[in-house]
PDB file of C-alpha atoms in Angstrom:
ATOM      1  CA  MET A 595      14.266 133.108 135.055  1.00 70.00           C
ATOM      2  CA  PRO A 596      16.013 129.914 136.055  1.00 77.00           C
ATOM      3  CA  THR A 597      19.252 129.189 134.250  1.00 83.00           C
ATOM      4  CA  LEU A 598      19.051 125.901 132.396  1.00 91.00           C
ATOM      5  CA  ASN A 599      21.894 124.041 130.718  1.00 94.00           C
ATOM      6  CA  LYS A 600      21.423 124.073 126.924  1.00 94.00           C
ATOM      7  CA  ALA A 601      24.145 121.453 126.405  1.00 95.00           C
ATOM      8  CA  GLN A 602      22.284 119.038 128.682  1.00 96.00           C
ATOM      9  CA  LEU A 603      19.028 119.761 126.835  1.00 96.00           C
ATOM     10  CA  LEU A 604      20.741 119.089 123.515  1.00 96.00           C
ATOM     11  CA  HIS A 605      22.083 115.817 124.907  1.00 96.00           C
ATOM     12  CA  GLN A 606      18.544 114.846 126.008  1.00 96.00           C
ATOM     13  CA  VAL A 607      17.137 115.562 122.529  1.00 96.00           C
ATOM     14  CA  ILE A 608      19.882 113.501 120.874  1.00 96.00           C
ATOM     15  CA  ALA A 609      19.322 110.611 123.316  1.00 96.00           C
ATOM     16  CA  HIS A 610      15.569 110.725 122.621  1.00 96.00           C
ATOM     17  CA  LEU A 611      16.164 110.660 118.859  1.00 96.00           C
ATOM     18  CA  GLU A 612      18.672 107.797 119.158  1.00 97.00           C
ATOM     19  CA  THR A 613      16.076 105.767 121.075  1.00 96.00           C
ATOM     20  CA  ALA A 614      13.398 106.591 118.488  1.00 95.00           C
ATOM     21  CA  LEU A 615      15.774 105.574 115.681  1.00 95.00           C
ATOM     22  CA  SER A 616      16.561 102.264 117.359  1.00 95.00           C
ATOM     23  CA  GLN A 617      12.849 101.535 117.793  1.00 94.00           C
ATOM     24  CA  ALA A 618      12.092 102.471 114.171  1.00 92.00           C
ATOM     25  CA  GLN A 619      14.915 100.274 112.879  1.00 92.00           C
ATOM     26  CA  GLN A 620      13.668  97.349 114.979  1.00 91.00           C
ATOM     27  CA  ALA A 621      10.106  97.874 113.695  1.00 87.00           C
ATOM     28  CA  ALA A 622      11.371  97.971 110.104  1.00 84.00           C
ATOM     29  CA  GLN A 623      13.348  94.754 110.638  1.00 84.00           C
ATOM     30  CA  THR A 624      10.355  93.008 112.197  1.00 83.00           C
ATOM     31  CA  ALA A 625       8.097  94.081 109.320  1.00 77.00           C
ATOM     32  CA  TYR A 626      10.723  92.981 106.778  1.00 77.00           C
ATOM     33  CA  GLU A 627      10.954  89.571 108.425  1.00 77.00           C
ATOM     34  CA  ALA A 628       7.166  89.239 108.323  1.00 72.00           C
ATOM     35  CA  ALA A 629       7.112  90.247 104.645  1.00 67.00           C
ATOM     36  CA  THR A 630       9.692  87.640 103.687  1.00 71.00           C
ATOM     37  CA  ASP A 631       8.486  84.819 105.944  1.00 66.00           C
ATOM     38  CA  GLU A 632       7.570  81.642 104.056  1.00 65.00           C
ATOM     39  CA  GLU A 633       4.219  81.484 105.854  1.00 64.00           C
ATOM     40  CA  ASN A 634       3.242  84.837 104.320  1.00 56.00           C
ATOM     41  CA  ILE A 635       3.736  83.815 100.685  1.00 61.00           C
ATOM     42  CA  ALA A 636       0.493  84.492  98.850  1.00 57.00           C
ATOM     43  CA  GLU A 637      -1.461  81.357  97.976  1.00 62.00           C
ATOM     44  CA  ASN A 638      -3.974  83.249  95.828  1.00 60.00           C
ATOM     45  CA  LYS A 639      -4.707  86.792  94.690  1.00 59.00           C
ATOM     46  CA  TYR A 640      -6.740  87.495  97.844  1.00 56.00           C
ATOM     47  CA  ASP A 641      -3.945  86.510 100.217  1.00 53.00           C
ATOM     48  CA  THR A 642      -2.288  89.885 100.848  1.00 60.00           C
ATOM     49  CA  LEU A 643      -0.594  89.423 104.228  1.00 59.00           C
ATOM     50  CA  GLY A 644       2.907  89.378 102.709  1.00 63.00           C
ATOM     51  CA  LEU A 645       2.149  92.432 100.552  1.00 65.00           C
ATOM     52  CA  GLU A 646       0.786  94.344 103.534  1.00 74.00           C
ATOM     53  CA  ALA A 647       3.868  93.455 105.581  1.00 72.00           C
ATOM     54  CA  SER A 648       6.130  94.702 102.771  1.00 75.00           C
ATOM     55  CA  TYR A 649       4.249  98.034 102.698  1.00 79.00           C
ATOM     56  CA  LEU A 650       4.681  98.269 106.458  1.00 80.00           C
ATOM     57  CA  ALA A 651       8.401  97.452 106.179  1.00 79.00           C
ATOM     58  CA  THR A 652       8.823 100.202 103.552  1.00 85.00           C
ATOM     59  CA  GLY A 653       7.005 102.720 105.728  1.00 88.00           C
ATOM     60  CA  GLN A 654       9.043 101.813 108.794  1.00 85.00           C
ATOM     61  CA  ALA A 655      12.288 102.103 106.813  1.00 87.00           C
ATOM     62  CA  ARG A 656      11.249 105.587 105.618  1.00 92.00           C
ATOM     63  CA  ARG A 657      10.413 106.569 109.187  1.00 91.00           C
ATOM     64  CA  ALA A 658      13.828 105.370 110.352  1.00 92.00           C
ATOM     65  CA  GLN A 659      15.496 107.360 107.558  1.00 94.00           C
ATOM     66  CA  ALA A 660      13.605 110.526 108.570  1.00 94.00           C
ATOM     67  CA  ILE A 661      14.657 110.091 112.210  1.00 94.00           C
ATOM     68  CA  ARG A 662      18.248 109.433 111.093  1.00 95.00           C
ATOM     69  CA  HIS A 663      18.202 112.743 109.163  1.00 95.00           C
ATOM     70  CA  THR A 664      16.719 114.631 112.134  1.00 95.00           C
ATOM     71  CA  LEU A 665      19.316 113.106 114.456  1.00 96.00           C
ATOM     72  CA  SER A 666      22.087 114.182 112.109  1.00 96.00           C
ATOM     73  CA  THR A 667      20.881 117.803 112.042  1.00 96.00           C
ATOM     74  CA  TRP A 668      20.590 117.900 115.835  1.00 96.00           C
ATOM     75  CA  LYS A 669      24.107 116.491 116.231  1.00 97.00           C
ATOM     76  CA  GLN A 670      25.397 119.327 114.031  1.00 96.00           C
ATOM     77  CA  LEU A 671      23.667 122.044 116.085  1.00 96.00           C
ATOM     78  CA  VAL A 672      26.230 124.450 117.539  1.00 95.00           C
ATOM     79  CA  LEU A 673      25.087 126.133 120.740  1.00 95.00           C
ATOM     80  CA  ARG A 674      26.074 129.780 120.886  1.00 94.00           C
ATOM     81  CA  PRO A 675      25.452 132.515 123.437  1.00 93.00           C
ATOM     82  CA  PHE A 676      22.581 134.872 122.627  1.00 93.00           C
ATOM     83  CA  ASP A 677      23.608 137.709 120.290  1.00 94.00           C
ATOM     84  CA  GLU A 678      21.271 140.714 120.555  1.00 93.00           C
ATOM     85  CA  ARG A 679      22.157 141.809 117.006  1.00 94.00           C
ATOM     86  CA  LEU A 680      20.893 138.505 115.554  1.00 95.00           C
ATOM     87  CA  GLY A 681      18.050 137.861 117.971  1.00 95.00           C
ATOM     88  CA  VAL A 682      16.676 134.396 118.621  1.00 96.00           C
ATOM     89  CA  GLN A 683      18.379 131.745 116.481  1.00 96.00           C
ATOM     90  CA  LEU A 684      18.568 127.951 116.489  1.00 96.00           C
ATOM     91  CA  GLY A 685      19.923 126.749 119.804  1.00 95.00           C
ATOM     92  CA  ALA A 686      18.222 129.513 121.792  1.00 96.00           C
ATOM     93  CA  LEU A 687      16.568 128.841 125.114  1.00 96.00           C
ATOM     94  CA  VAL A 688      13.636 131.248 125.419  1.00 96.00           C
ATOM     95  CA  TRP A 689      11.388 132.102 128.358  1.00 96.00           C
ATOM     96  CA  LEU A 690       7.982 133.493 127.359  1.00 96.00           C
ATOM     97  CA  ALA A 691       4.987 134.846 129.247  1.00 95.00           C
ATOM     98  CA  ASP A 692       1.488 134.956 127.824  1.00 91.00           C
ATOM     99  CA  GLU A 693      -1.176 137.565 128.563  1.00 90.00           C
ATOM    100  CA  ASP A 694      -2.040 135.809 131.844  1.00 92.00           C
ATOM    101  CA  ASP A 695       1.656 135.792 132.850  1.00 92.00           C
ATOM    102  CA  LYS A 696       1.802 132.022 132.370  1.00 94.00           C
ATOM    103  CA  ARG A 697       5.456 131.283 131.704  1.00 95.00           C
ATOM    104  CA  GLN A 698       6.958 128.655 129.473  1.00 95.00           C
ATOM    105  CA  CYS A 699      10.433 127.685 128.368  1.00 96.00           C
ATOM    106  CA  LEU A 700      11.217 126.794 124.751  1.00 96.00           C
ATOM    107  CA  PHE A 701      14.348 125.290 123.225  1.00 97.00           C
ATOM    108  CA  LEU A 702      14.529 126.213 119.544  1.00 96.00           C
ATOM    109  CA  GLY A 703      16.346 123.693 117.401  1.00 95.00           C
ATOM    110  CA  PRO A 704      16.190 121.995 114.011  1.00 93.00           C
ATOM    111  CA  ASP A 705      12.844 120.531 113.001  1.00 87.00           C
ATOM    112  CA  GLY A 706      11.772 117.020 113.807  1.00 82.00           C
ATOM    113  CA  ALA A 707      12.095 116.845 117.584  1.00 82.00           C
ATOM    114  CA  ALA A 708       8.945 118.420 119.013  1.00 87.00           C
ATOM    115  CA  ILE A 709       9.227 116.894 122.479  1.00 93.00           C
ATOM    116  CA  LYS A 710       8.916 118.027 126.069  1.00 95.00           C
ATOM    117  CA  LEU A 711      11.962 117.740 128.331  1.00 95.00           C
ATOM    118  CA  GLN A 712      12.539 118.186 132.056  1.00 94.00           C
ATOM    119  CA  GLN A 713      15.505 119.887 133.678  1.00 94.00           C
ATOM    120  CA  ASP A 714      15.859 120.965 137.293  1.00 90.00           C
ATOM    121  CA  GLY A 715      12.094 120.676 137.790  1.00 91.00           C
ATOM    122  CA  HIS A 716      11.282 122.855 134.777  1.00 93.00           C
ATOM    123  CA  SER A 717       9.441 121.750 131.681  1.00 96.00           C
ATOM    124  CA  VAL A 718      11.100 122.698 128.382  1.00 96.00           C
ATOM    125  CA  GLN A 719       9.240 122.420 125.084  1.00 96.00           C
ATOM    126  CA  VAL A 720      11.478 121.714 122.087  1.00 97.00           C
ATOM    127  CA  ILE A 721      10.259 123.378 118.886  1.00 96.00           C
ATOM    128  CA  GLY A 722      11.609 123.942 115.405  1.00 95.00           C
ATOM    129  CA  PRO A 723      11.825 127.033 113.196  1.00 94.00           C
ATOM    130  CA  LEU A 724       8.973 125.828 110.978  1.00 93.00           C
ATOM    131  CA  ALA A 725       6.511 125.670 113.875  1.00 93.00           C
ATOM    132  CA  PRO A 726       4.384 128.852 113.966  1.00 92.00           C
ATOM    133  CA  LEU A 727       5.780 129.950 117.337  1.00 93.00           C
ATOM    134  CA  GLY A 728       9.330 128.999 116.346  1.00 94.00           C
ATOM    135  CA  ARG A 729       9.034 131.058 113.156  1.00 94.00           C
ATOM    136  CA  ALA A 730       7.606 134.016 115.120  1.00 95.00           C
ATOM    137  CA  LEU A 731      10.506 133.921 117.605  1.00 96.00           C
ATOM    138  CA  LEU A 732      13.337 134.039 115.060  1.00 96.00           C
ATOM    139  CA  GLY A 733      15.202 137.332 115.251  1.00 96.00           C
ATOM    140  CA  LYS A 734      13.380 138.570 118.367  1.00 96.00           C
ATOM    141  CA  GLY A 735      15.029 139.763 121.567  1.00 94.00           C
ATOM    142  CA  CYS A 736      14.285 140.226 125.263  1.00 93.00           C
ATOM    143  CA  GLY A 737      11.222 142.358 125.874  1.00 93.00           C
ATOM    144  CA  ASP A 738       9.856 141.846 122.349  1.00 95.00           C
ATOM    145  CA  GLN A 739       6.234 140.921 121.806  1.00 95.00           C
ATOM    146  CA  VAL A 740       5.298 137.921 119.683  1.00 94.00           C
ATOM    147  CA  THR A 741       1.866 137.561 118.125  1.00 92.00           C
ATOM    148  CA  LEU A 742       0.659 134.124 117.148  1.00 89.00           C
ATOM    149  CA  GLN A 743      -2.475 133.600 115.057  1.00 87.00           C
ATOM    150  CA  ILE A 744      -4.316 130.462 116.160  1.00 83.00           C
ATOM    151  CA  ALA A 745      -7.712 129.003 115.297  1.00 84.00           C
ATOM    152  CA  SER A 746      -9.413 130.580 118.317  1.00 82.00           C
ATOM    153  CA  GLY A 747      -7.859 134.015 117.782  1.00 86.00           C
ATOM    154  CA  VAL A 748      -4.589 135.703 118.576  1.00 90.00           C
ATOM    155  CA  GLN A 749      -2.125 134.798 121.316  1.00 91.00           C
ATOM    156  CA  LEU A 750       0.358 137.359 122.590  1.00 94.00           C
ATOM    157  CA  PHE A 751       3.661 136.525 124.241  1.00 94.00           C
ATOM    158  CA  GLU A 752       6.460 138.578 125.719  1.00 95.00           C
ATOM    159  CA  LEU A 753      10.055 137.345 125.555  1.00 96.00           C
ATOM    160  CA  LEU A 754      11.280 137.454 129.124  1.00 95.00           C
ATOM    161  CA  SER A 755      14.755 136.110 128.536  1.00 94.00           C
ATOM    162  CA  VAL A 756      16.873 134.448 125.877  1.00 94.00           C
ATOM    163  CA  ASP A 757      19.969 132.353 126.384  1.00 92.00           C
TER     164      ASP A 757
END
């Protein structure tokens, strides 16, 4: 399995979340400005543009807060070498093969950043411990089998390597 740099992957996740936070904050500010604009003051009970904009501003602010929390947990993630006694833990880089020997690389981290990254020509899926596959991987080691129940049946994976 190719050796990938977990620190660089972590940096990519953090950069992605910082961009998402900036966009969410800008969207919240724009919605707030629309909600408080003089032109959006209700003239009658059927004029709801200002009310709708305030709901949107509240939703965008909540979204920004959720991203801020996710970013904080990712910034606190400590990358450690794989410990066979503990098995897969947060911060692990895992290579899996399915029944057809299709291989995939997963970076297990805190929840909230389910994204796909690229490094050295390899695709790396970021997953959290609450995702079904993330939960199934916790505590496993090289050579272990992982069974995942999905709508269309059961998927089997073998852990090829863990870093």
